[in-house]
Tab-separated table of C-alpha atoms and ligand atoms in Angstrom:
chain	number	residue	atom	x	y	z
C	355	UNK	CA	-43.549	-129.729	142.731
C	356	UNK	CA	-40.570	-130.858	140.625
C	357	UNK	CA	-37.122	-130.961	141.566
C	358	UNK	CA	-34.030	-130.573	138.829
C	359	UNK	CA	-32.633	-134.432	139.076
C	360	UNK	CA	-29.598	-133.242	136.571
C	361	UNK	CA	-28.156	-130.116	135.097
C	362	UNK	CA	-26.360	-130.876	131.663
C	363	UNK	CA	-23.761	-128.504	130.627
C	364	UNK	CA	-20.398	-127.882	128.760
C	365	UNK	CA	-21.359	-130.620	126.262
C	366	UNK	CA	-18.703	-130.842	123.744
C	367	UNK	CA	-19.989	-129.957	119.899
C	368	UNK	CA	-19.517	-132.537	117.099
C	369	UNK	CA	-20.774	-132.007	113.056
C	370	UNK	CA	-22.967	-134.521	111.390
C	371	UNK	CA	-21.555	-134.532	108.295
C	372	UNK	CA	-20.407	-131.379	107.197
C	373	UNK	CA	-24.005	-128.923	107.944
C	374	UNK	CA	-24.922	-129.687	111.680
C	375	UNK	CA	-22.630	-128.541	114.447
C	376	UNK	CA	-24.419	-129.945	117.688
C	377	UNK	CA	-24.152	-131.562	120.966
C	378	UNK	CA	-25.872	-134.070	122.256
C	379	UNK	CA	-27.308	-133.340	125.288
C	380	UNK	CA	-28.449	-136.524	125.964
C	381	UNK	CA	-28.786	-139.331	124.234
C	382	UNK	CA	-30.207	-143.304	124.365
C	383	UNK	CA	-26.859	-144.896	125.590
C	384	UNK	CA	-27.797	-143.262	128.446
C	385	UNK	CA	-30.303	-145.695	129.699
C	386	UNK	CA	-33.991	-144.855	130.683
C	387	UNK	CA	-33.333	-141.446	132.451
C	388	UNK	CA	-34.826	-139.714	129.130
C	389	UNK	CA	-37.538	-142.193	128.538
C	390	UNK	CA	-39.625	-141.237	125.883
C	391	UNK	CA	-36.831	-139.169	124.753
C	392	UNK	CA	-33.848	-140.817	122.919
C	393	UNK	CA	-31.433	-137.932	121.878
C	394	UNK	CA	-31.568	-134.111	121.374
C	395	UNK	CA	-29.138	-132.911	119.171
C	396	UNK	CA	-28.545	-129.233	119.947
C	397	UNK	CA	-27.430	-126.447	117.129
C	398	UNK	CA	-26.943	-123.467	118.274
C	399	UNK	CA	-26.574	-120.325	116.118
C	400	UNK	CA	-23.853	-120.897	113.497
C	401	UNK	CA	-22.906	-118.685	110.095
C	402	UNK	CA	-22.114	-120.677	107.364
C	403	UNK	CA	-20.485	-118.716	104.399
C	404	UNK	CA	-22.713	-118.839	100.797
C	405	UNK	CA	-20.854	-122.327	99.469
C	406	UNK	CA	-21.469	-124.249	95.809
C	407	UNK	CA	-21.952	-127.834	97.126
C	408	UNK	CA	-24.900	-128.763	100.029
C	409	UNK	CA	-23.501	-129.162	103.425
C	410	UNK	CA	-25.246	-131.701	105.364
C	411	UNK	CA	-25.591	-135.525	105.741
C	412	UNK	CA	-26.105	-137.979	103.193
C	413	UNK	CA	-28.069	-141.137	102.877
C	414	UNK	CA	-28.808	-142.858	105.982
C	415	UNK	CA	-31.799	-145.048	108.024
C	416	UNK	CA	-33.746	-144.776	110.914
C	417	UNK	CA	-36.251	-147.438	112.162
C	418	UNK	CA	-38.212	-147.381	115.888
C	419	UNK	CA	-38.619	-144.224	116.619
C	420	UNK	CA	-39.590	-140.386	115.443
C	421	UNK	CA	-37.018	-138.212	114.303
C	422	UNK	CA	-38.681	-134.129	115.407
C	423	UNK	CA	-36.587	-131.060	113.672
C	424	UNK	CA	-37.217	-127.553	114.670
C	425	UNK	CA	-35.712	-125.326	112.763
C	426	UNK	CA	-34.957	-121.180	114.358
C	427	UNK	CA	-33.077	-120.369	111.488
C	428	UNK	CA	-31.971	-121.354	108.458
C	429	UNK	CA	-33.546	-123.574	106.032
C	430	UNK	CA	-33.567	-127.308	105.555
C	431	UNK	CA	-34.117	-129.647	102.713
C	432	UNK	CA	-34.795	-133.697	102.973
C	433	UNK	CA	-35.717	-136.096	100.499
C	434	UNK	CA	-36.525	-140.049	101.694
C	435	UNK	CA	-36.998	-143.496	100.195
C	436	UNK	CA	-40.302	-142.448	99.554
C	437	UNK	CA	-39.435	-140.281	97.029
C	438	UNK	CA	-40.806	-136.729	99.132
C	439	UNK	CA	-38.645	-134.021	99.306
C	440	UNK	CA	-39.266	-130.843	101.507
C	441	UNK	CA	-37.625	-127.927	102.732
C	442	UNK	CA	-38.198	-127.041	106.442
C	443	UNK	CA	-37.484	-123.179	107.459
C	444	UNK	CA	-37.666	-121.092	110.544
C	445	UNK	CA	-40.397	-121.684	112.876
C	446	UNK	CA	-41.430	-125.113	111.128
C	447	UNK	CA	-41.291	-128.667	112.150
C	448	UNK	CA	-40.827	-131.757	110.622
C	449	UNK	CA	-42.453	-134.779	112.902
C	450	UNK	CA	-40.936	-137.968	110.760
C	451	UNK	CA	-42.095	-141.360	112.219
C	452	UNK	CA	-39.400	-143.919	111.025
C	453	UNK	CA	-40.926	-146.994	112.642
C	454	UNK	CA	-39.946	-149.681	110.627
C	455	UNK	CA	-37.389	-147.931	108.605
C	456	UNK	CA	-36.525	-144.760	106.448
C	457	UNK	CA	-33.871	-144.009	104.165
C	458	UNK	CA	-33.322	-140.315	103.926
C	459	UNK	CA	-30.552	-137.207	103.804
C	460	UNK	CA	-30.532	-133.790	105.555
C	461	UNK	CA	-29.678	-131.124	103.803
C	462	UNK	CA	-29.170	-127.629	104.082
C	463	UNK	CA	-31.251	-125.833	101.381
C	464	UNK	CA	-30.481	-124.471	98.012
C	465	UNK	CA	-31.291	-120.975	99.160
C	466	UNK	CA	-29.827	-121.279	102.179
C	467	UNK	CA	-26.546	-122.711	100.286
C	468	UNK	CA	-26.132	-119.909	98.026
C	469	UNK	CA	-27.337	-117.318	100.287
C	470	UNK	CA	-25.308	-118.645	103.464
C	471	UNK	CA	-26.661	-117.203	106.926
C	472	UNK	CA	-27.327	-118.649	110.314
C	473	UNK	CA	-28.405	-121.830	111.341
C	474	UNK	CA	-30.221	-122.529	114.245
C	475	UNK	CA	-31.858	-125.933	115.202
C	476	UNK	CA	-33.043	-129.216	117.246
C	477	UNK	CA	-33.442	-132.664	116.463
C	478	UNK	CA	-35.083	-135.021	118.784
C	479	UNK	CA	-35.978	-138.390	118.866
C	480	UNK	CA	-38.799	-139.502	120.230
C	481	UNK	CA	-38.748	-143.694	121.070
C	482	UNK	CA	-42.578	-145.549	119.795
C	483	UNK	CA	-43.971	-147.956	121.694
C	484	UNK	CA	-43.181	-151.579	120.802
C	485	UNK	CA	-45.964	-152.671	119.324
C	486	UNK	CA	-45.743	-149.413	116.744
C	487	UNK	CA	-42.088	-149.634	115.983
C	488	UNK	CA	-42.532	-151.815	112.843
C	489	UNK	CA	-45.881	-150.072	111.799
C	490	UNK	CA	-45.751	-147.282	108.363
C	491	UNK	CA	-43.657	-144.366	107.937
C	492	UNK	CA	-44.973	-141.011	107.794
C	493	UNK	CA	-44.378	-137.035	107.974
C	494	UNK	CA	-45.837	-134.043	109.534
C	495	UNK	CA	-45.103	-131.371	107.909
C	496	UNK	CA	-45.748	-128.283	110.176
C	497	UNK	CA	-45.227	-125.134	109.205
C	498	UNK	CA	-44.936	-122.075	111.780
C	499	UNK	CA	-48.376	-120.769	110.940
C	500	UNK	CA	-50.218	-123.926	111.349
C	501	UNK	CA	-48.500	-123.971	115.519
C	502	UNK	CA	-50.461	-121.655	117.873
C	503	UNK	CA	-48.844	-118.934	119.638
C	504	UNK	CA	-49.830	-117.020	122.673
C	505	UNK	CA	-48.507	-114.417	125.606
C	506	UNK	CA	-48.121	-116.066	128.372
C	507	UNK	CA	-49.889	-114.840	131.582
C	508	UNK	CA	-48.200	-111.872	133.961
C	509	UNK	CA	-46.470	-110.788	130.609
C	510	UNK	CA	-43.722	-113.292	131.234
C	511	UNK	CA	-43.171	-113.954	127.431
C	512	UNK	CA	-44.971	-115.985	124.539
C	513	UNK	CA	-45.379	-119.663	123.478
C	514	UNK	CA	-45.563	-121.936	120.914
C	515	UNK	CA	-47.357	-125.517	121.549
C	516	UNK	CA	-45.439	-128.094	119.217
C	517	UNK	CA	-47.210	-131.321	120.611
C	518	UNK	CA	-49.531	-131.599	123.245
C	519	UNK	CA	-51.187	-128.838	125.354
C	520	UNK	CA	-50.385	-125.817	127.078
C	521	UNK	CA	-52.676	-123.640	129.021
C	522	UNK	CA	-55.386	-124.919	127.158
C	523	UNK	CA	-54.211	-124.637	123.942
C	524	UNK	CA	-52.984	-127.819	121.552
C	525	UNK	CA	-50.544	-128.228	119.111
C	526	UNK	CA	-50.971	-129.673	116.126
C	527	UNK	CA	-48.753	-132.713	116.153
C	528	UNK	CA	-50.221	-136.088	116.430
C	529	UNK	CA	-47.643	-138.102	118.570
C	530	UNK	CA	-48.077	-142.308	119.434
C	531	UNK	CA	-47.876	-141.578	123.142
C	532	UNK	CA	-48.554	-138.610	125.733
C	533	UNK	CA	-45.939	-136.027	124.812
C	534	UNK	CA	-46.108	-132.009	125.289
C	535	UNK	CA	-43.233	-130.093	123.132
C	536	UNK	CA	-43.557	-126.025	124.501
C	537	UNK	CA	-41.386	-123.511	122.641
C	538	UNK	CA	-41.112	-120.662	124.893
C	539	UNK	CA	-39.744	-116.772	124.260
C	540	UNK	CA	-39.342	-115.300	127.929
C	541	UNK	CA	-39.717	-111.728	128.814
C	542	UNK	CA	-37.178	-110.790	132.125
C	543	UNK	CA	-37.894	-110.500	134.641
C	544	UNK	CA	-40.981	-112.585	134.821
C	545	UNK	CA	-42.017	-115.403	135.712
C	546	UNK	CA	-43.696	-118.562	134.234
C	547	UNK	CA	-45.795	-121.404	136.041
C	548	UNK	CA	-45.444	-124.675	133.586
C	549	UNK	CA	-47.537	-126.819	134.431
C	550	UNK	CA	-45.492	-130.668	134.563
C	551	UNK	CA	-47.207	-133.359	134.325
C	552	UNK	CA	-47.325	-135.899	137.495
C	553	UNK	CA	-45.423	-138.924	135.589
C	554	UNK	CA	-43.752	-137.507	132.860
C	555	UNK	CA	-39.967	-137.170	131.867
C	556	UNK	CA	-39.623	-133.178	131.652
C	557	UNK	CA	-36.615	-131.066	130.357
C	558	UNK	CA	-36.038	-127.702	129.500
C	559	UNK	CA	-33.097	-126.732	126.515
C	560	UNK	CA	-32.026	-123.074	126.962
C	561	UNK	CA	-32.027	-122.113	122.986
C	562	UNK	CA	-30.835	-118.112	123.634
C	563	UNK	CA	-31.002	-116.041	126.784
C	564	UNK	CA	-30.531	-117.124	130.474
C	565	UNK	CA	-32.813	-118.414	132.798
C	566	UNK	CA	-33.111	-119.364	136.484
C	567	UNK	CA	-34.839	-122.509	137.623
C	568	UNK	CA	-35.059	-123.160	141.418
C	569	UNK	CA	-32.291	-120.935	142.291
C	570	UNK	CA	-29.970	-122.430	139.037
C	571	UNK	CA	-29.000	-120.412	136.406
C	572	UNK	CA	-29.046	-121.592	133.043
C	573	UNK	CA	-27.367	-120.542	129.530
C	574	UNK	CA	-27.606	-121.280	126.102
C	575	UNK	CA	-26.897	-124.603	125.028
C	576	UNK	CA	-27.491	-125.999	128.980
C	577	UNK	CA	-30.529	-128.214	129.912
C	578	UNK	CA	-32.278	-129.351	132.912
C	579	UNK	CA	-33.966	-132.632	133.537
C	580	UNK	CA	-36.945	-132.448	136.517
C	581	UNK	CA	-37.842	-135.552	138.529
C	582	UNK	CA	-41.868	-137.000	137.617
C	583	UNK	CA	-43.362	-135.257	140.702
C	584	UNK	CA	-45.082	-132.651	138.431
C	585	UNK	CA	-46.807	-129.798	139.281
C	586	UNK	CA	-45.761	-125.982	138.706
C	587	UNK	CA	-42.332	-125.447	137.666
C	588	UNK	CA	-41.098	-121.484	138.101
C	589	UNK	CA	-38.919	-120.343	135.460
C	590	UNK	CA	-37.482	-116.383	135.167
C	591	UNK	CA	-35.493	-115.649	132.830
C	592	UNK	CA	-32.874	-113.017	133.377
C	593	UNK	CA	-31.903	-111.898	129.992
C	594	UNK	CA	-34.830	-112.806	126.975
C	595	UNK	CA	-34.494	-116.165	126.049
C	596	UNK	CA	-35.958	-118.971	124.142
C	597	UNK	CA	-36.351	-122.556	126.314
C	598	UNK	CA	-38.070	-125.861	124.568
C	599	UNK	CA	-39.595	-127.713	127.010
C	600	UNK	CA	-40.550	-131.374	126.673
C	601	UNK	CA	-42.328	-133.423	128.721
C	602	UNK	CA	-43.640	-137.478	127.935
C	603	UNK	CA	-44.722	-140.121	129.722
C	604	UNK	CA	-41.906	-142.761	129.941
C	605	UNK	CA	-42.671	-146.247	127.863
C	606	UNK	CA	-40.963	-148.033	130.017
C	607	UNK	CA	-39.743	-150.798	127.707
C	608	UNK	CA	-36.068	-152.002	127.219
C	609	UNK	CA	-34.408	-149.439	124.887
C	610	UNK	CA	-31.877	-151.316	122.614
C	611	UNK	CA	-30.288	-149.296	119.978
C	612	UNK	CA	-27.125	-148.940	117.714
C	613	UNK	CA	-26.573	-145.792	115.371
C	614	UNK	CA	-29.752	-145.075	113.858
C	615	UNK	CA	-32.096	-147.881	115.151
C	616	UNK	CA	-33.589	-147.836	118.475
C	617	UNK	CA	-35.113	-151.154	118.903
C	618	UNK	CA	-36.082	-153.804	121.938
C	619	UNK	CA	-33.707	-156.559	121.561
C	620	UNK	CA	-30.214	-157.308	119.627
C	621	UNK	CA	-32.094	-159.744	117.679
C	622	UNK	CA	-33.882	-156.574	115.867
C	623	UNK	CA	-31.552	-154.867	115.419
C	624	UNK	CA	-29.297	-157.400	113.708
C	625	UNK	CA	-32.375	-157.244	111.502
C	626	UNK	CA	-32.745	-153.543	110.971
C	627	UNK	CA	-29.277	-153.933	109.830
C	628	UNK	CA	-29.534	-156.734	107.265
C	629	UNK	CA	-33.422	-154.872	106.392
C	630	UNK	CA	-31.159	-151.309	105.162
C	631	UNK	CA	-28.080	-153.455	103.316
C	632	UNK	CA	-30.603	-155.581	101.603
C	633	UNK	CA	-32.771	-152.627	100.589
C	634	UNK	CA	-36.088	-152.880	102.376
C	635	UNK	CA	-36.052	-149.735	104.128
C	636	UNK	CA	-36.035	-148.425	100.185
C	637	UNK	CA	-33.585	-146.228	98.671
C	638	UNK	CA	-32.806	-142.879	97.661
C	639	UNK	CA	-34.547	-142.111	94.216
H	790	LIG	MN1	-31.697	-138.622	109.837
């Protein structure tokens, strides 16, 4: 059975640009601990007044890796190099592969601009193997009724399977390597069995709610990272609350990054750099 190798909590929060308060409750500089995982960017619930100009972050690049946005609340809007635009709202997910490079901004929406309201959200980013970290960019668009949803057994509470598989049922993202994403809405006082798989990196984010994990209580914005044992993992949760759990099996490659490339070596990322000034990665239309 899994032990908790690290509780994360009290992690300052930061904006990126001027529409995502989050923390960073972990991130790449951090070494392998995370492996598949680079960074998860945490954004708790925040109002934003109804404002005339977009908050959010303007053009910027990504190459090596997936960026994954959930969105609770709110509503999103990108646009890319590629010229697709999209808005993302509550419940969906946007799986973007970057590999060998993107050029995009995050937005918050028009609606969402004018309207103002909460916003509620998590980026992660998911490291590609080597070999795929050059290959084509693409989305997955996934809206909330295209993710299945079920109770969970003993009436502990409901779940959502983002990638992977969960009690026999899949999710619908297609991911490079072995990688379960399980957005869970717990019922107190029960309990849930997840089932962690012998090998992987596992985590659980409290979203809302409190929880209890092998005698360790947990609140929003906190995270705990298992060893790879595996095996069943009890979580209660003590007040309702909503946990994403990820698990992946680790790549095990050297993890060389700087801002928004996650590479192998220096040597590619000097030339991730020189790809985005020179205009490969493309540019905003
Ligand atoms: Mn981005």
């Amino acid at each position: 059975m899994s032990a908790i190798l690290r509780v994360v909590r009290n992690v300052p929060q930061h904006w990126v640009g001027d529409g995502f308060p989050v923390r960073s409750l972990f991130s790449y500089q951090e070494g392998s601990t995370f492996d598949p995982f680079l960074l998860l960017d945490y954004a708790g619930p925040h109002r934003f007044e109804p404002a005339q100009a977009k908050r959010g972050v303007g053009e910027h690049p990504h190459r090596g890796f997936e960026t994954v946005t959930i969105v609770y609340q709110g509503e999103l809007e990108h646009g890319d190099s590629s010229g697709s635009r999209g808005t993302i709202g509550p419940g969906d997910v946007q799986w973007m592969t970057a590999a060998s490079g993107v050029v995009h901004e995050e937005f918050h929406s028009e609606q969402f601009m004018r309207d103002g309201g909460i916003l509620e959200m998590v980026q992660l980013w998911v490291n590609l193997p080597a070999k795929d970290k050059l290959s084509s960019p693409k989305y997955q668009s996934i809206v909330d009724a295209q993710i299945p949803g079920f109770s969970l057994p003993d009436g502990a509470g409901t779940a959502r399977v983002i990638a992977g598989e969960l009690l026999g049922v899949r999710g619908p993202a297609s991911t490079f390597t072995p990688i379960n994403v399980w957005d869970l809405a717990l019922t107190p006082p029960q309990t849930v069995n997840l089932p962690l798989v012998p090998g992987h990196t596992a985590l659980a984010v409290v979203q809302s709610g409190t929880i209890e994990v092998e005698k360790t209580l947990l609140n929003a914005g906190e995270m705990v990272l298992f060893d790879r044992t595996g095996g069943p993992v009890a979580i209660q949760s003590s007040a309702a609350a909503r946990v994403l759990v990820l698990t992946g099996e680790p790549l095990q490659e050297p993890v060389v990054g700087q801002g928004p490339f996650v590479m192998n070596t220096r040597e590619q990322i000097r030339e991730a750099i020189l790809d985005y000034q020179s205009g490969k990665m493309g540019r905003l239309t």
